[in-house]
Tab-separated table of C-alpha atoms in Angstrom:
chain	number	residue	atom	x	y	z
F	1	MET	CA	-31.368	-16.884	-11.133
F	2	TYR	CA	-29.127	-14.052	-9.861
F	3	GLN	CA	-25.940	-13.731	-11.916
F	4	THR	CA	-22.892	-12.109	-10.308
F	5	MET	CA	-21.338	-9.458	-12.542
F	6	SER	CA	-17.860	-10.134	-13.883
F	7	LYS	CA	-14.924	-7.859	-13.120
F	8	THR	CA	-15.072	-6.447	-16.643
F	9	ASP	CA	-18.768	-5.671	-16.286
F	10	LEU	CA	-18.201	-4.012	-12.902
F	11	ILE	CA	-15.350	-1.917	-14.322
F	12	LYS	CA	-17.616	-0.839	-17.190
F	13	LYS	CA	-20.335	0.018	-14.685
F	14	LEU	CA	-17.903	2.178	-12.701
F	15	GLU	CA	-16.842	3.900	-15.921
F	16	THR	CA	-20.465	4.769	-16.631
F	17	GLU	CA	-21.095	5.951	-13.072
F	18	ARG	CA	-17.928	8.076	-12.917
F	19	ILE	CA	-17.939	9.159	-16.604
F	20	SER	CA	-14.337	8.045	-16.704
F	21	ARG	CA	-11.885	5.370	-17.816
F	22	VAL	CA	-11.127	3.001	-14.946
F	23	ILE	CA	-7.865	1.236	-14.100
F	24	THR	CA	-7.833	-1.218	-11.199
F	25	TYR	CA	-4.735	-1.870	-9.093
F	26	THR	CA	-5.163	-4.371	-6.269
F	27	THR	CA	-2.375	-5.957	-4.236
F	28	SER	CA	-2.706	-8.928	-1.898
F	29	ASP	CA	-2.009	-8.755	1.833
F	30	ARG	CA	-2.465	-12.512	2.324
F	31	ALA	CA	0.795	-14.278	3.135
F	32	PRO	CA	2.571	-16.015	1.482
F	33	PHE	CA	1.053	-14.455	-1.647
F	34	ALA	CA	1.347	-10.869	-0.434
F	35	THR	CA	2.483	-8.171	-2.847
F	36	LYS	CA	3.093	-4.455	-2.610
F	37	ILE	CA	3.013	-1.294	-4.687
F	38	ALA	CA	6.182	-1.249	-6.765
F	39	ASN	CA	7.740	0.206	-9.893
F	40	ASP	CA	7.384	-3.109	-11.725
F	41	ILE	CA	3.913	-2.016	-12.900
F	42	ILE	CA	5.215	1.058	-14.748
F	43	PRO	CA	5.718	-0.543	-18.205
F	44	LEU	CA	2.433	-2.467	-17.845
F	45	LEU	CA	0.570	0.665	-16.807
F	46	GLY	CA	2.166	2.445	-19.756
F	47	ASN	CA	0.755	-0.180	-22.112
F	48	GLN	CA	-2.708	0.260	-20.633
F	49	LEU	CA	-2.554	4.040	-20.879
F	50	ASP	CA	-1.389	3.849	-24.498
F	51	ALA	CA	-4.432	1.682	-25.244
F	52	ILE	CA	-6.711	4.171	-23.479
F	53	GLY	CA	-5.150	7.244	-25.099
F	54	LYS	CA	-5.574	10.817	-23.875
F	55	VAL	CA	-8.930	11.163	-22.106
F	56	LYS	CA	-10.756	13.673	-19.941
F	57	LYS	CA	-10.749	11.608	-16.738
F	58	ILE	CA	-9.067	8.481	-15.389
F	59	SER	CA	-10.181	6.739	-12.197
F	60	LEU	CA	-7.731	4.440	-10.404
F	61	PHE	CA	-9.551	1.808	-8.347
F	62	LEU	CA	-7.056	1.024	-5.569
F	63	TYR	CA	-6.741	-1.595	-2.846
F	64	THR	CA	-3.384	-2.023	-1.097
F	65	SER	CA	-1.657	-2.273	2.262
F	66	GLY	CA	1.341	-0.283	0.986
F	67	GLY	CA	4.688	-0.728	-0.687
F	68	ASP	CA	7.597	1.189	-2.203
F	69	MET	CA	7.450	4.830	-1.095
F	70	LEU	CA	8.940	6.135	-4.358
F	71	ALA	CA	6.694	4.230	-6.776
F	72	PRO	CA	3.628	6.492	-6.187
F	73	ILE	CA	5.136	9.597	-7.752
F	74	ARG	CA	6.024	7.672	-10.941
F	75	ILE	CA	2.576	6.041	-11.091
F	76	VAL	CA	0.741	9.318	-10.508
F	77	LYS	CA	2.725	11.340	-13.050
F	78	LEU	CA	2.310	8.650	-15.705
F	79	ILE	CA	-1.466	8.575	-15.284
F	80	ARG	CA	-1.800	12.361	-15.103
F	81	ASN	CA	0.010	12.661	-18.439
F	82	HIS	CA	-2.907	10.804	-20.058
F	83	CYS	CA	-5.856	12.713	-18.617
F	84	ASP	CA	-7.150	16.137	-17.629
F	85	GLU	CA	-8.570	14.885	-14.335
F	86	PHE	CA	-7.290	12.080	-12.131
F	87	GLU	CA	-9.248	10.506	-9.282
F	88	ILE	CA	-8.778	7.565	-6.940
F	89	LEU	CA	-11.571	5.147	-6.014
F	90	VAL	CA	-11.066	3.729	-2.505
F	91	PRO	CA	-13.452	0.892	-1.595
F	92	TYR	CA	-11.462	-0.138	1.484
F	93	LYS	CA	-7.693	0.028	2.156
F	94	ALA	CA	-5.382	2.500	0.468
F	95	HIS	CA	-2.630	2.370	3.068
F	96	SER	CA	0.846	3.875	3.272
F	97	ALA	CA	2.189	4.061	-0.310
F	98	GLY	CA	-1.443	3.760	-1.424
F	99	THR	CA	-2.195	6.932	0.539
F	100	LEU	CA	0.685	8.632	-1.274
F	101	ILE	CA	-0.934	7.743	-4.618
F	102	CYS	CA	-4.158	9.262	-3.292
F	103	MET	CA	-2.299	12.479	-2.451
F	104	GLY	CA	-1.452	12.864	-6.136
F	105	ALA	CA	-5.089	12.710	-7.271
F	106	ASP	CA	-7.383	15.658	-7.909
F	107	THR	CA	-10.138	13.840	-6.017
F	108	ILE	CA	-10.248	10.839	-3.671
F	109	VAL	CA	-13.600	9.043	-3.894
F	110	MET	CA	-13.993	7.052	-0.674
F	111	GLY	CA	-16.607	4.463	0.134
F	112	LYS	CA	-18.002	3.898	3.611
F	113	LEU	CA	-15.203	1.428	4.389
F	114	GLY	CA	-12.495	3.527	2.710
F	115	GLU	CA	-9.431	4.255	4.800
F	116	LEU	CA	-6.055	5.936	4.379
F	117	THR	CA	-3.096	5.820	6.779
F	118	PRO	CA	-0.077	7.968	7.700
F	119	VAL	CA	2.891	7.618	5.360
F	120	ASP	CA	5.778	7.545	7.850
F	121	PRO	CA	8.090	4.793	6.568
F	122	THR	CA	9.788	2.068	8.603
F	123	THR	CA	13.298	0.849	7.834
F	124	ASP	CA	15.239	-2.158	9.112
F	125	HIS	CA	18.150	-2.228	11.522
F	126	PRO	CA	20.778	-4.569	9.966
F	127	PHE	CA	20.152	-7.075	12.785
F	128	ASN	CA	18.026	-7.338	15.876
F	129	PRO	CA	20.256	-6.392	18.843
F	130	GLN	CA	17.867	-8.270	21.122
F	131	ASN	CA	18.692	-11.488	19.253
F	132	PRO	CA	22.267	-11.221	17.866
F	133	SER	CA	22.465	-14.985	17.330
F	134	ASN	CA	20.072	-14.646	14.394
F	135	PRO	CA	21.621	-12.196	11.892
F	136	GLN	CA	18.698	-12.715	9.484
F	137	GLN	CA	16.188	-11.217	11.910
F	138	ARG	CA	15.643	-7.525	11.258
F	139	LEU	CA	14.470	-4.890	13.746
F	140	PRO	CA	12.011	-2.356	12.265
F	141	VAL	CA	13.011	1.238	12.993
F	142	SER	CA	10.827	4.276	12.342
F	143	VAL	CA	11.454	7.961	12.950
F	144	GLU	CA	8.293	8.060	15.039
F	145	ASP	CA	9.687	5.353	17.314
F	146	LEU	CA	12.872	7.388	17.717
F	147	ASN	CA	10.938	10.598	18.358
F	148	SER	CA	8.661	8.878	20.872
F	149	TYR	CA	11.671	7.527	22.774
F	150	LEU	CA	13.199	10.986	23.073
F	151	LEU	CA	9.855	12.549	24.021
F	152	PHE	CA	9.398	9.863	26.675
F	153	ALA	CA	12.819	10.716	28.096
F	154	LYS	CA	11.828	14.396	28.354
F	155	GLU	CA	8.157	14.259	29.266
F	156	LYS	CA	7.854	11.100	31.375
F	157	ALA	CA	11.342	10.292	32.632
F	158	GLY	CA	12.067	13.949	33.411
F	159	VAL	CA	15.402	14.066	31.575
F	160	LYS	CA	16.596	17.677	31.396
F	161	GLU	CA	17.667	19.251	28.101
F	162	ASP	CA	21.329	19.349	29.144
F	163	GLN	CA	21.153	15.625	29.995
F	164	MET	CA	19.608	14.476	26.705
F	165	ILE	CA	23.047	13.614	25.361
F	166	ASP	CA	22.973	10.527	27.603
F	167	SER	CA	19.662	9.448	26.049
F	168	TYR	CA	21.206	9.841	22.598
F	169	LYS	CA	24.245	7.796	23.642
F	170	LEU	CA	22.036	5.005	24.979
F	171	LEU	CA	20.116	4.968	21.693
F	172	VAL	CA	23.293	4.670	19.623
F	173	GLU	CA	24.466	1.798	21.832
F	174	LYS	CA	21.342	-0.167	20.860
F	175	LEU	CA	21.030	0.923	17.211
F	176	HIS	CA	23.745	1.444	14.626
F	177	PRO	CA	24.093	5.203	13.881
F	178	LEU	CA	23.628	4.536	10.168
F	179	SER	CA	20.298	2.827	10.914
F	180	ILE	CA	19.148	5.948	12.757
F	181	GLY	CA	20.312	8.067	9.831
F	182	ASN	CA	18.543	5.757	7.394
F	183	ALA	CA	15.274	6.063	9.315
F	184	TYR	CA	15.534	9.855	9.273
F	185	ARG	CA	16.356	9.812	5.547
F	186	ALA	CA	13.245	7.713	4.913
F	187	TYR	CA	11.172	10.220	6.900
F	188	ARG	CA	12.539	13.132	4.849
F	189	MET	CA	11.814	11.178	1.663
F	190	ALA	CA	8.178	10.578	2.692
F	191	LYS	CA	7.780	14.268	3.497
F	192	MET	CA	9.279	15.329	0.161
F	193	VAL	CA	7.226	12.855	-1.896
F	194	SER	CA	4.036	13.913	-0.091
F	195	GLU	CA	4.698	17.572	-0.863
F	196	ARG	CA	5.492	16.954	-4.528
F	197	LEU	CA	2.409	14.824	-5.054
F	198	LEU	CA	0.201	17.523	-3.539
F	199	TRP	CA	1.962	20.186	-5.653
F	200	LEU	CA	0.700	18.426	-8.773
F	201	HIS	CA	-2.814	19.737	-8.131
F	202	MET	CA	-2.498	22.310	-5.319
F	203	ASP	CA	-0.733	25.664	-5.150
F	204	LYS	CA	2.747	25.232	-3.638
F	205	ASN	CA	2.051	28.036	-1.189
F	206	ASP	CA	-1.246	26.582	-0.012
F	207	GLU	CA	-1.108	26.310	3.788
F	208	LYS	CA	-3.207	23.145	3.559
F	209	ILE	CA	-0.193	21.324	2.096
F	210	LYS	CA	1.868	22.021	5.218
F	211	LYS	CA	-0.973	20.782	7.437
F	212	ILE	CA	-1.532	17.605	5.420
F	213	VAL	CA	2.173	16.735	5.272
F	214	LYS	CA	2.686	17.481	8.978
F	215	GLU	CA	-0.205	15.236	9.992
F	216	MET	CA	0.474	12.409	7.552
F	217	THR	CA	4.245	12.141	8.050
F	218	GLY	CA	4.615	12.929	11.732
F	219	ASP	CA	1.780	14.035	13.966
F	220	ILE	CA	-0.207	10.801	13.613
F	221	THR	CA	2.271	8.516	15.341
F	222	ILE	CA	0.690	5.115	14.635
F	223	HIS	CA	1.596	3.887	11.153
F	224	ALA	CA	-1.537	1.753	10.705
F	225	TYR	CA	-3.908	4.390	12.117
F	226	PRO	CA	-7.035	4.275	9.885
F	227	ILE	CA	-8.075	7.652	8.465
F	228	ASP	CA	-11.690	7.524	7.310
F	229	ARG	CA	-13.229	9.902	4.790
F	230	ASP	CA	-14.454	12.374	7.412
F	231	GLU	CA	-11.028	12.704	9.026
F	232	ALA	CA	-9.328	12.834	5.618
F	233	THR	CA	-11.596	15.769	4.736
F	234	GLU	CA	-10.683	17.533	7.989
F	235	LEU	CA	-6.993	17.095	7.163
F	236	GLY	CA	-7.532	19.061	3.936
F	237	LEU	CA	-7.532	16.298	1.331
F	238	LYS	CA	-10.097	16.655	-1.439
F	239	ILE	CA	-12.470	13.849	-0.519
F	240	GLU	CA	-15.686	12.935	-2.287
F	241	LYS	CA	-18.022	10.615	-0.440
F	242	ALA	CA	-19.098	7.906	-2.867
F	243	THR	CA	-22.806	7.802	-3.556
F	244	ASP	CA	-24.612	4.666	-2.403
F	245	GLY	CA	-24.644	3.412	-5.999
F	246	VAL	CA	-20.938	3.980	-6.622
F	247	ASP	CA	-20.059	2.594	-3.184
F	248	LYS	CA	-22.027	-0.569	-3.952
F	249	THR	CA	-20.257	-1.055	-7.285
F	250	MET	CA	-16.837	-0.462	-5.702
F	251	ARG	CA	-17.625	-2.956	-2.928
F	252	GLU	CA	-18.777	-5.577	-5.429
F	253	LEU	CA	-15.597	-5.138	-7.447
F	254	TYR	CA	-13.446	-5.315	-4.314
F	255	ASP	CA	-15.320	-8.457	-3.198
F	256	THR	CA	-14.570	-10.071	-6.564
F	257	TYR	CA	-10.832	-9.425	-6.160
F	258	ALA	CA	-10.980	-10.502	-2.502
F	259	ASP	CA	-12.604	-13.799	-3.501
F	260	GLU	CA	-9.979	-14.490	-6.154
F	261	MET	CA	-7.059	-13.633	-3.838
F	262	LYS	CA	-8.817	-15.076	-0.749
F	263	LEU	CA	-8.125	-11.920	1.211
F	264	GLY	CA	-8.788	-12.206	4.910
F	265	GLN	CA	-8.605	-16.012	4.847
F	266	PRO	CA	-5.810	-17.816	6.743
F	267	PHE	CA	-3.577	-19.815	4.418
F	268	HIS	CA	-2.661	-23.469	4.784
F	269	PRO	CA	-0.792	-25.401	2.072
F	270	ASN	CA	-3.415	-28.161	2.217
F	271	GLU	CA	-5.733	-25.951	0.194
F	272	LEU	CA	-3.302	-26.280	-2.723
F	273	LEU	CA	-3.016	-30.062	-2.407
F	274	ALA	CA	-6.752	-30.772	-2.677
F	275	GLY	CA	-6.261	-34.263	-1.253
F	276	LYS	CA	-3.139	-35.089	-3.270
F	277	ASP	CA	0.423	-35.719	-2.051
F	278	SER	CA	1.860	-33.099	-4.415
F	279	ALA	CA	0.528	-30.493	-6.795
F	280	ASP	CA	1.585	-27.611	-8.995
F	281	PHE	CA	-0.083	-24.333	-8.165
F	282	GLU	CA	-0.697	-20.844	-9.483
F	283	ARG	CA	-2.080	-18.163	-7.178
F	284	PRO	CA	-2.838	-14.486	-7.913
F	285	GLY	CA	-1.011	-11.849	-5.880
F	286	ALA	CA	-2.069	-8.636	-7.626
F	287	TYR	CA	-4.124	-7.308	-10.505
F	288	LEU	CA	-3.687	-4.363	-12.865
F	289	GLU	CA	-6.692	-4.242	-15.166
F	290	THR	CA	-8.689	-2.180	-17.637
F	291	THR	CA	-11.446	-3.257	-19.995
F	292	ASP	CA	-8.804	-3.312	-22.757
F	293	LEU	CA	-5.808	-4.939	-21.122
F	294	ALA	CA	-5.388	-7.007	-17.953
F	295	TYR	CA	-2.347	-8.235	-16.017
F	296	GLN	CA	-2.137	-10.608	-13.070
F	297	PHE	CA	0.850	-11.046	-10.765
F	298	THR	CA	1.110	-14.802	-10.439
F	299	PHE	CA	2.906	-17.002	-7.917
F	300	ALA	CA	3.646	-20.413	-9.415
F	301	GLY	CA	5.304	-23.435	-7.860
F	302	LYS	CA	4.898	-26.828	-6.285
F	303	VAL	CA	3.529	-28.015	-2.948
F	304	GLN	CA	4.380	-31.474	-1.621
F	305	LYS	CA	3.808	-33.594	1.477
F	306	THR	CA	7.065	-34.748	3.077
F	307	ILE	CA	8.329	-36.406	6.254
F	308	LYS	CA	10.773	-34.419	8.400
F	309	ASN	CA	12.110	-35.788	11.695
F	310	ASN	CA	9.487	-38.525	11.446
F	311	GLN	CA	6.774	-35.896	11.340
F	312	PRO	CA	4.493	-35.087	8.363
F	313	SER	CA	5.252	-31.738	6.795
F	314	ILE	CA	4.296	-29.735	3.721
F	315	ASP	CA	6.889	-27.999	1.534
F	316	LEU	CA	5.832	-24.955	-0.471
F	317	ASN	CA	8.293	-23.997	-3.212
F	318	PHE	CA	7.906	-20.949	-5.443
F	319	GLU	CA	9.286	-21.432	-8.946
F	320	SER	CA	8.249	-18.074	-10.404
F	321	GLN	CA	6.719	-14.771	-9.356
F	322	SER	CA	5.836	-12.505	-12.252
F	323	TRP	CA	3.244	-10.395	-14.036
F	324	VAL	CA	1.283	-12.299	-16.666
F	325	LYS	CA	-0.902	-10.801	-19.384
F	326	LYS	CA	-4.427	-12.214	-19.149
C-alpha cells in the first residue's frame, strides 16, 4: 500500500536533493486562520539556527501571501549569518514580503507553480471617506493608486501641467494629507529594503539592482500580479528552475502543509463543531520547521451554536493565538 511521506521525511529528502539544511516557513491565507510574515518568528528562527550551527548552505522553503515589509531583512540577515550560501525554495506563492525575502537570497529555486509579486505596500486611510458613519472601516491607499490617479488626470483627462494643482487639491479633499504621506513613506521603505536585500549578494553598483527595484516597487502597478520564474529571470533575479524531482518534492511538501491548514477551502464554523452544539478547537495558522525543531502557530478557542434574533447562529471565539513548540 502506498504510504504518504511525512513532513520530516520530505524535508530530509529536500536536504538530500539540495545538499543543504532546510527550514520551512509557511503562513496560512485561509480566513479566519490567516497569518503573515512577521518579526515574531525571529527568536524561534534563532533557536533553529543555533541547533543547525554554521553550515555551507541553508534552503528556506517558503509559502506566504505576504506580511510585514520590515521583517524580511531581519529574517534574511539572521539566516545568512549561519551559512555561506542562502537559497529560497518556492513551490507556489512567495508574495509581497515573501518576495522581499527572496530578494535577499543568493538563489531562488522556483517550481513550475512558483510565483513572486511586486512589493509596493498598501497603507490604510484612517477611515473610509465613502462611508464616514463607520469609523472602523479602513480605505486601502497605495502609492501606485495615487500615481495612477495623477497619470489619469494627465494622460486621459487632458489636465495640463499648470492645472495639476487642482487635481492635487481634489485628492487632499478625499484623503487626509498624512495618509498620502504615509503611503509615500511606505513606498520609499519598500524601495530601500529591496535595495539593501539585493546588496547582500550583488554589487551595489550593479545596474540590475536599479532595474529590479524599479520594476518590483513601481513599474508593475498591480500588487498581486504573478511573476513566474521566466519573468523573474528577465527582471534580473537569480532564478534556478527546479528539476522535476525537486519540484515534485516541493509540491508534496506544500500539499502536506495545505492539507493541514486546509488552504484553498472555504471555512464554515460547522467544521469545528462536528455535530456538537459547542466545541473547543485548535487550528494551525503557520509553521516554522526543521528536522531538529518545529513550531506551529496555533489558534485556540471555542465555537458554539447560539440563537440571535430568533435565528440560529454560530459564535467563534479565539482565546489564544501563539507559536507552540511541537
